[in-house]
Every structure is written in structure tokens, then in C-alpha cells.
Coordinates of C-alpha atoms and ligand atoms in Angstrom, one line a residue:
M1 CA 91.5 120.8 101.6
K2 CA 90.1 120.8 98.2
V3 CA 89.0 117.6 96.5
C4 CA 89.3 117.8 92.7
R5 CA 87.7 115.3 90.3
T6 CA 88.9 116.6 87.0
I7 CA 92.3 117.6 85.5
A8 CA 90.9 121.1 84.8
E9 CA 90.0 121.6 88.4
V10 CA 93.5 120.6 89.7
R11 CA 95.2 122.8 87.2
E12 CA 93.0 125.8 88.1
R13 CA 93.6 125.1 91.8
L14 CA 97.4 124.9 91.4
E15 CA 97.7 127.9 89.1
H16 CA 98.0 130.4 91.9
V17 CA 100.5 128.4 94.1
R18 CA 103.2 127.8 91.5
K19 CA 105.4 130.5 92.9
G20 CA 105.9 128.1 95.9
T21 CA 106.9 124.4 95.8
I22 CA 104.5 121.6 95.1
G23 CA 104.9 118.1 96.5
L24 CA 102.9 115.2 95.0
V25 CA 102.1 111.9 96.9
P26 CA 100.6 109.5 94.4
T27 CA 98.3 106.9 96.1
M28 CA 95.6 104.4 95.4
G29 CA 93.9 105.2 98.7
A30 CA 93.4 102.7 101.6
L31 CA 95.9 104.9 103.4
H32 CA 98.1 103.5 106.2
G33 CA 101.1 104.6 108.2
G34 CA 103.4 104.2 105.2
H35 CA 101.3 106.8 103.2
L36 CA 101.2 109.1 106.2
S37 CA 105.0 109.1 106.4
L38 CA 105.0 110.3 102.8
L39 CA 102.4 112.9 103.4
E40 CA 104.3 114.1 106.5
A41 CA 107.6 114.5 104.5
A42 CA 105.7 116.2 101.7
R43 CA 104.1 118.6 104.2
A44 CA 107.5 119.4 105.7
D45 CA 109.2 120.0 102.4
N46 CA 106.7 121.9 100.3
D47 CA 104.4 124.9 100.3
T48 CA 101.5 122.9 98.7
V49 CA 100.9 119.2 99.1
V50 CA 98.9 117.3 96.5
M51 CA 97.8 113.7 97.0
S52 CA 96.3 111.7 94.2
L53 CA 93.8 109.0 95.1
F54 CA 93.2 106.8 92.1
V55 CA 93.0 103.0 91.9
N56 CA 94.7 102.6 88.5
P57 CA 93.1 99.8 86.5
A58 CA 96.0 99.8 84.1
Q59 CA 98.4 98.3 86.7
F60 CA 96.1 95.4 87.6
A61 CA 96.3 92.3 85.3
E62 CA 93.4 90.5 87.0
S63 CA 90.0 92.0 87.2
A64 CA 89.4 90.2 90.6
D65 CA 92.4 91.8 92.0
L66 CA 91.2 95.3 90.9
A67 CA 87.7 94.7 92.1
G68 CA 89.0 93.4 95.5
Y69 CA 91.4 96.4 96.1
P70 CA 90.3 98.1 99.3
R71 CA 88.5 101.4 98.7
E72 CA 87.7 103.7 101.7
E73 CA 87.5 107.2 100.2
E74 CA 85.8 109.0 103.0
H75 CA 88.3 107.7 105.6
D76 CA 91.2 108.5 103.2
L77 CA 90.0 112.0 102.8
E78 CA 89.8 112.4 106.6
L79 CA 93.4 111.1 107.0
A80 CA 94.6 113.4 104.2
R81 CA 92.9 116.4 105.8
D82 CA 94.6 115.6 109.1
A83 CA 97.9 115.2 107.4
G84 CA 97.7 118.7 106.1
V85 CA 97.1 117.9 102.4
D86 CA 96.0 120.9 100.4
V87 CA 94.6 119.3 97.3
V88 CA 93.4 115.7 96.7
F89 CA 93.1 114.7 93.1
A90 CA 90.6 111.8 92.9
P91 CA 89.6 111.3 89.3
A92 CA 87.2 108.8 87.8
V93 CA 88.7 106.2 85.5
E94 CA 87.4 108.0 82.4
E95 CA 89.2 111.2 83.4
M96 CA 92.5 109.4 83.3
Y97 CA 91.8 107.0 80.5
P98 CA 89.3 108.7 78.2
P99 CA 88.0 106.9 75.2
G100 CA 90.7 106.4 72.6
F101 CA 93.5 106.5 75.1
Q102 CA 96.5 104.7 73.6
T103 CA 99.7 106.2 74.9
W104 CA 101.8 104.0 77.2
V105 CA 105.1 104.4 79.0
D106 CA 107.2 101.3 79.3
V107 CA 110.3 101.2 81.4
T108 CA 111.4 98.2 79.5
E109 CA 114.1 96.3 81.4
L110 CA 113.4 97.3 85.0
G111 CA 109.7 96.8 84.4
S112 CA 110.1 93.2 83.3
I113 CA 112.2 91.7 86.2
L114 CA 111.0 90.5 89.6
E115 CA 107.4 91.8 90.0
G116 CA 107.3 92.4 86.2
R117 CA 107.7 88.6 85.6
F118 CA 104.7 87.8 87.8
R119 CA 102.6 90.9 86.9
P120 CA 103.2 91.5 83.2
G121 CA 102.2 95.1 82.2
H122 CA 102.0 96.2 85.9
F123 CA 104.9 98.7 85.6
R124 CA 103.7 99.9 82.3
G125 CA 100.4 100.9 84.0
V126 CA 102.3 102.4 86.9
A127 CA 104.7 104.4 84.8
T128 CA 101.9 105.7 82.5
V129 CA 99.7 106.9 85.3
V130 CA 102.5 108.4 87.3
L131 CA 103.8 110.3 84.2
K132 CA 100.3 111.6 83.6
L133 CA 100.0 112.7 87.2
F134 CA 103.3 114.5 86.9
A135 CA 102.0 116.2 83.7
I136 CA 98.8 117.3 85.5
V137 CA 100.3 118.4 88.9
R138 CA 103.7 119.5 87.7
P139 CA 105.3 118.8 91.1
D140 CA 108.7 120.0 92.3
R141 CA 109.0 116.8 94.4
T142 CA 107.3 113.4 94.5
Y143 CA 107.2 110.9 97.3
F144 CA 107.3 107.1 97.1
G145 CA 107.7 104.3 99.7
Q146 CA 110.7 102.0 99.8
K147 CA 108.1 99.2 100.4
D148 CA 107.6 99.1 96.6
A149 CA 111.4 99.2 95.9
Q150 CA 111.0 98.2 92.3
Q151 CA 108.3 100.8 91.7
A152 CA 110.6 103.5 93.2
E153 CA 113.4 102.3 90.9
V154 CA 111.1 102.4 87.9
I155 CA 110.0 106.0 88.7
R156 CA 113.7 107.0 89.3
R157 CA 114.5 105.6 85.8
L158 CA 111.5 107.4 84.3
I159 CA 112.4 110.7 85.8
H160 CA 116.0 110.3 84.6
D161 CA 115.3 109.0 81.1
L162 CA 112.7 111.6 80.3
A163 CA 114.7 114.4 82.0
L164 CA 111.8 115.4 84.3
D165 CA 112.6 118.3 86.6
I166 CA 111.2 116.5 89.7
E167 CA 113.0 115.4 92.9
L168 CA 112.1 111.9 93.9
R169 CA 112.1 111.2 97.6
V170 CA 111.9 107.6 98.7
L171 CA 110.9 107.1 102.4
P172 CA 111.7 104.0 104.5
I173 CA 109.3 101.1 105.0
V174 CA 106.9 101.5 107.9
R175 CA 106.3 98.2 109.7
D176 CA 103.9 97.0 112.4
P177 CA 105.7 96.2 115.7
D178 CA 105.9 92.5 114.7
G179 CA 107.7 93.3 111.5
L180 CA 104.9 93.1 108.9
A181 CA 105.4 95.9 106.3
L182 CA 102.4 98.1 106.2
S183 CA 100.4 97.6 102.9
S184 CA 96.9 98.4 101.8
R185 CA 96.6 94.6 101.0
N186 CA 97.1 93.7 104.7
A187 CA 93.5 94.6 105.2
L188 CA 92.6 91.6 103.0
L189 CA 94.4 89.0 105.3
S190 CA 92.6 86.8 107.7
P191 CA 94.1 86.7 111.2
E192 CA 95.7 83.3 110.4
D193 CA 97.1 84.5 107.1
R194 CA 98.5 87.6 108.8
T195 CA 100.4 85.4 111.2
R196 CA 101.7 83.3 108.2
A197 CA 102.7 86.5 106.4
L198 CA 105.2 87.4 109.1
A199 CA 107.5 84.7 107.7
L200 CA 108.3 87.0 104.7
S201 CA 109.8 89.9 106.7
R202 CA 111.6 87.5 109.0
A203 CA 113.1 85.6 106.1
L204 CA 114.2 88.7 104.2
S205 CA 115.8 90.2 107.3
T206 CA 118.4 87.3 107.3
G207 CA 120.0 89.4 104.5
S208 CA 120.7 86.2 102.4
A209 CA 118.5 85.2 99.5
N210 CA 119.4 81.5 100.1
A211 CA 118.6 81.6 103.8
A212 CA 115.4 83.5 103.1
R213 CA 114.3 80.9 100.4
S214 CA 115.0 78.0 102.8
A215 CA 113.1 79.7 105.7
L216 CA 110.1 80.4 103.4
A217 CA 110.1 76.9 102.0
A218 CA 109.7 75.6 105.6
S219 CA 106.8 78.0 106.3
N220 CA 103.3 76.7 106.0
G221 CA 100.7 78.3 103.9
L222 CA 102.9 80.5 101.8
V223 CA 103.5 80.2 98.1
V224 CA 106.8 81.9 97.2
D225 CA 106.9 83.8 93.9
Y226 CA 110.5 84.9 94.2
V227 CA 113.2 85.9 96.7
E228 CA 116.1 87.7 95.0
V229 CA 118.8 90.3 95.5
A230 CA 118.0 93.3 93.3
D231 CA 120.6 95.8 92.3
F232 CA 118.5 98.8 93.1
D233 CA 119.5 102.1 94.8
P234 CA 120.0 100.9 97.5
P235 CA 120.5 97.2 96.7
V236 CA 117.8 95.1 98.4
I237 CA 116.8 91.5 99.1
A238 CA 113.2 91.5 97.8
G239 CA 110.5 88.8 97.9
A240 CA 106.9 88.2 97.0
V241 CA 104.6 85.6 98.5
R242 CA 101.0 84.6 98.2
V243 CA 99.1 84.0 101.4
G244 CA 95.7 82.7 100.7
S245 CA 94.4 84.9 97.9
T246 CA 96.6 87.9 98.9
R247 CA 99.9 88.6 97.3
L248 CA 102.5 90.5 99.5
I249 CA 105.8 92.0 98.7
D250 CA 108.6 93.2 101.0
N251 CA 112.3 94.0 100.8
V252 CA 115.2 94.8 103.1
P253 CA 118.0 97.1 102.0
L254 CA 121.3 95.4 102.0
N255 CA 123.3 98.4 103.2
A256 CA 122.4 99.2 106.7
G257 CA 121.1 102.6 107.7
S258 CA 119.4 103.5 104.4
D259 CA 117.3 106.4 105.3
S260 CA 115.1 108.4 103.0
R261 CA 116.8 109.3 99.8
S262 CA 116.2 111.9 97.3
D263 CA 117.5 112.5 93.8
K264 CA 116.7 114.4 90.7
G265 CA 116.3 113.4 87.1
D266 CA 119.2 115.4 85.8
D267 CA 121.9 114.2 88.2
T268 CA 121.5 110.5 88.8
Ligands
PAF301 O1 102.0 102.6 94.9 C1 100.9 102.9 94.5 O2 100.0 103.1 95.3 C2 100.6 103.0 93.0 O3 101.4 102.1 92.3 C3 100.8 104.4 92.4 C4 102.2 104.9 92.5 C5 99.9 105.4 93.1 C6 100.4 104.4 90.9 O4 99.1 104.0 90.7

């Protein structure tokens, strides 16, 4: 596995493998079972697997949130190696946002609802960095988790609107046995807050926004940002709560049996 720090290194490394297919798994590190399911799918589908590992400052509104984001590069690299990743792209912030950087991608409507209302600018940061990763890696396929359902929808829109020749695969949420959706932010929860956080997945699994809101209102120690039905592909009931100083999101697809999906920019 080759770890590249610069755009030039990635391009050089991938130059010789372009006859085969390339799968890109964008991550911010702190890898967990959800990421591993994306890497596994990418490994099964492609000749070359690229994982990006970049904590993207442009998608964090608050500097405390950015500073507190878990960073475990050595461990992430071990997991990536075990998952059969060929190339890790782990750039410094200046490599992705050099002085004078001023070009942004805004998925306007989708980016301003739900999470976008509580995290203004978040999806602009996501869309911009993901498009830049696409431009650097030029993947045939890219892999996202259903856990961030709105992010997957934003990327689907981006691929479609800009006619990118990239297949998007969205893999199901991976949960702990007690139902908590795996998230890099779970590492920030105290044991008590982790127990409180279970109320979110339980509430959403009622399949009714009203029932979920009532259940969460009756839970101690949670601040509910929103619980809403979102008309995504597939439609989901999505929610966000704050538990202590940690913000968690989760969603449950409204049509049962939604397995991993894939679609391409030119045919959605
Ligand atoms: O889901 C994430 O980890 C990030 O939003 C992503 C897609 C890697 C962009 O920074």
C-alpha cells in the first residue's frame, strides 16, 4: 500500500493502472466498521482501490468541532492495509486548499435542508472536497455510507448535475448490536452518553416522524435538532441529536430491504 501526500504523487501512482477500474473511498479517517464495509465493496468491485484520508476543514463550521475530530492515522493506515487498499491519499490542508483557493461547489437546495440548516456551509465543504478528490483520482466508482444519507444524496446530485462519469455506490448503515449506528464521533461519547444516544436509532426505527419526536422528547439528556422524513433515494426518516457535546445523526430507510445501491451520473 502506497501512502501519497501530494496530488502529483497520486497522479503518478495511478497513471499505470488506468487500464483497469479505480474505486475511491473518501474518508476523514477514524475508520470503523462502516468504512470497512465501503473498502470491502471497493476491493470486490475494482482493480485498484484508493482511500482518501483527509479531515476537511471546509466542512466544519466550528473550530472546536474540527480540533476535536478523532485522528488516528497510524491505526487507520493499518486498517486500510488489511482491507486491501492500494493507495491512500492523505494530504495536508495546504495541498487541498493552497493559498488563494476560492472555488466552491454548492449543491444549493439539497445542501440547505436538514443538516444544512444546522451546519450552514457544511455541504459546500463536502461537495467541494469530494469534487476535488474526483478530479485528482478520476475514479470509475465511489463509495459512500447510507449513514450520511443527505451527504450521499448531495454527491448523487453533484455527479448527475455535472455529468461526472462516476458510479456512486451507497452501502447500508453498519450498527453496533444495540442499534447505535457506527460513527467516528461515537469515540467522543462517555459511556453514559452512549447509552443515551441509543434513543435516536430506537426512535427512528418506529418509522414515524411524530412517534420518533415524542420518543426523543421523553428521553433524558438529548437535545433534538430535527426528526424529519426526507425524500431521498430511498426516502428516509432522518434525525440529529446532541448528546453532551457530541452531535449524532442517523436515519432509517422507509422502504424495507434497501440494500446497497449504485447509480451513474448520466442515467439518474
Ligand atoms: O463522510 C465523510 O467522511 C466526509 O464528509 C467526506 C465524504 C470524506 C468528505 O470530507
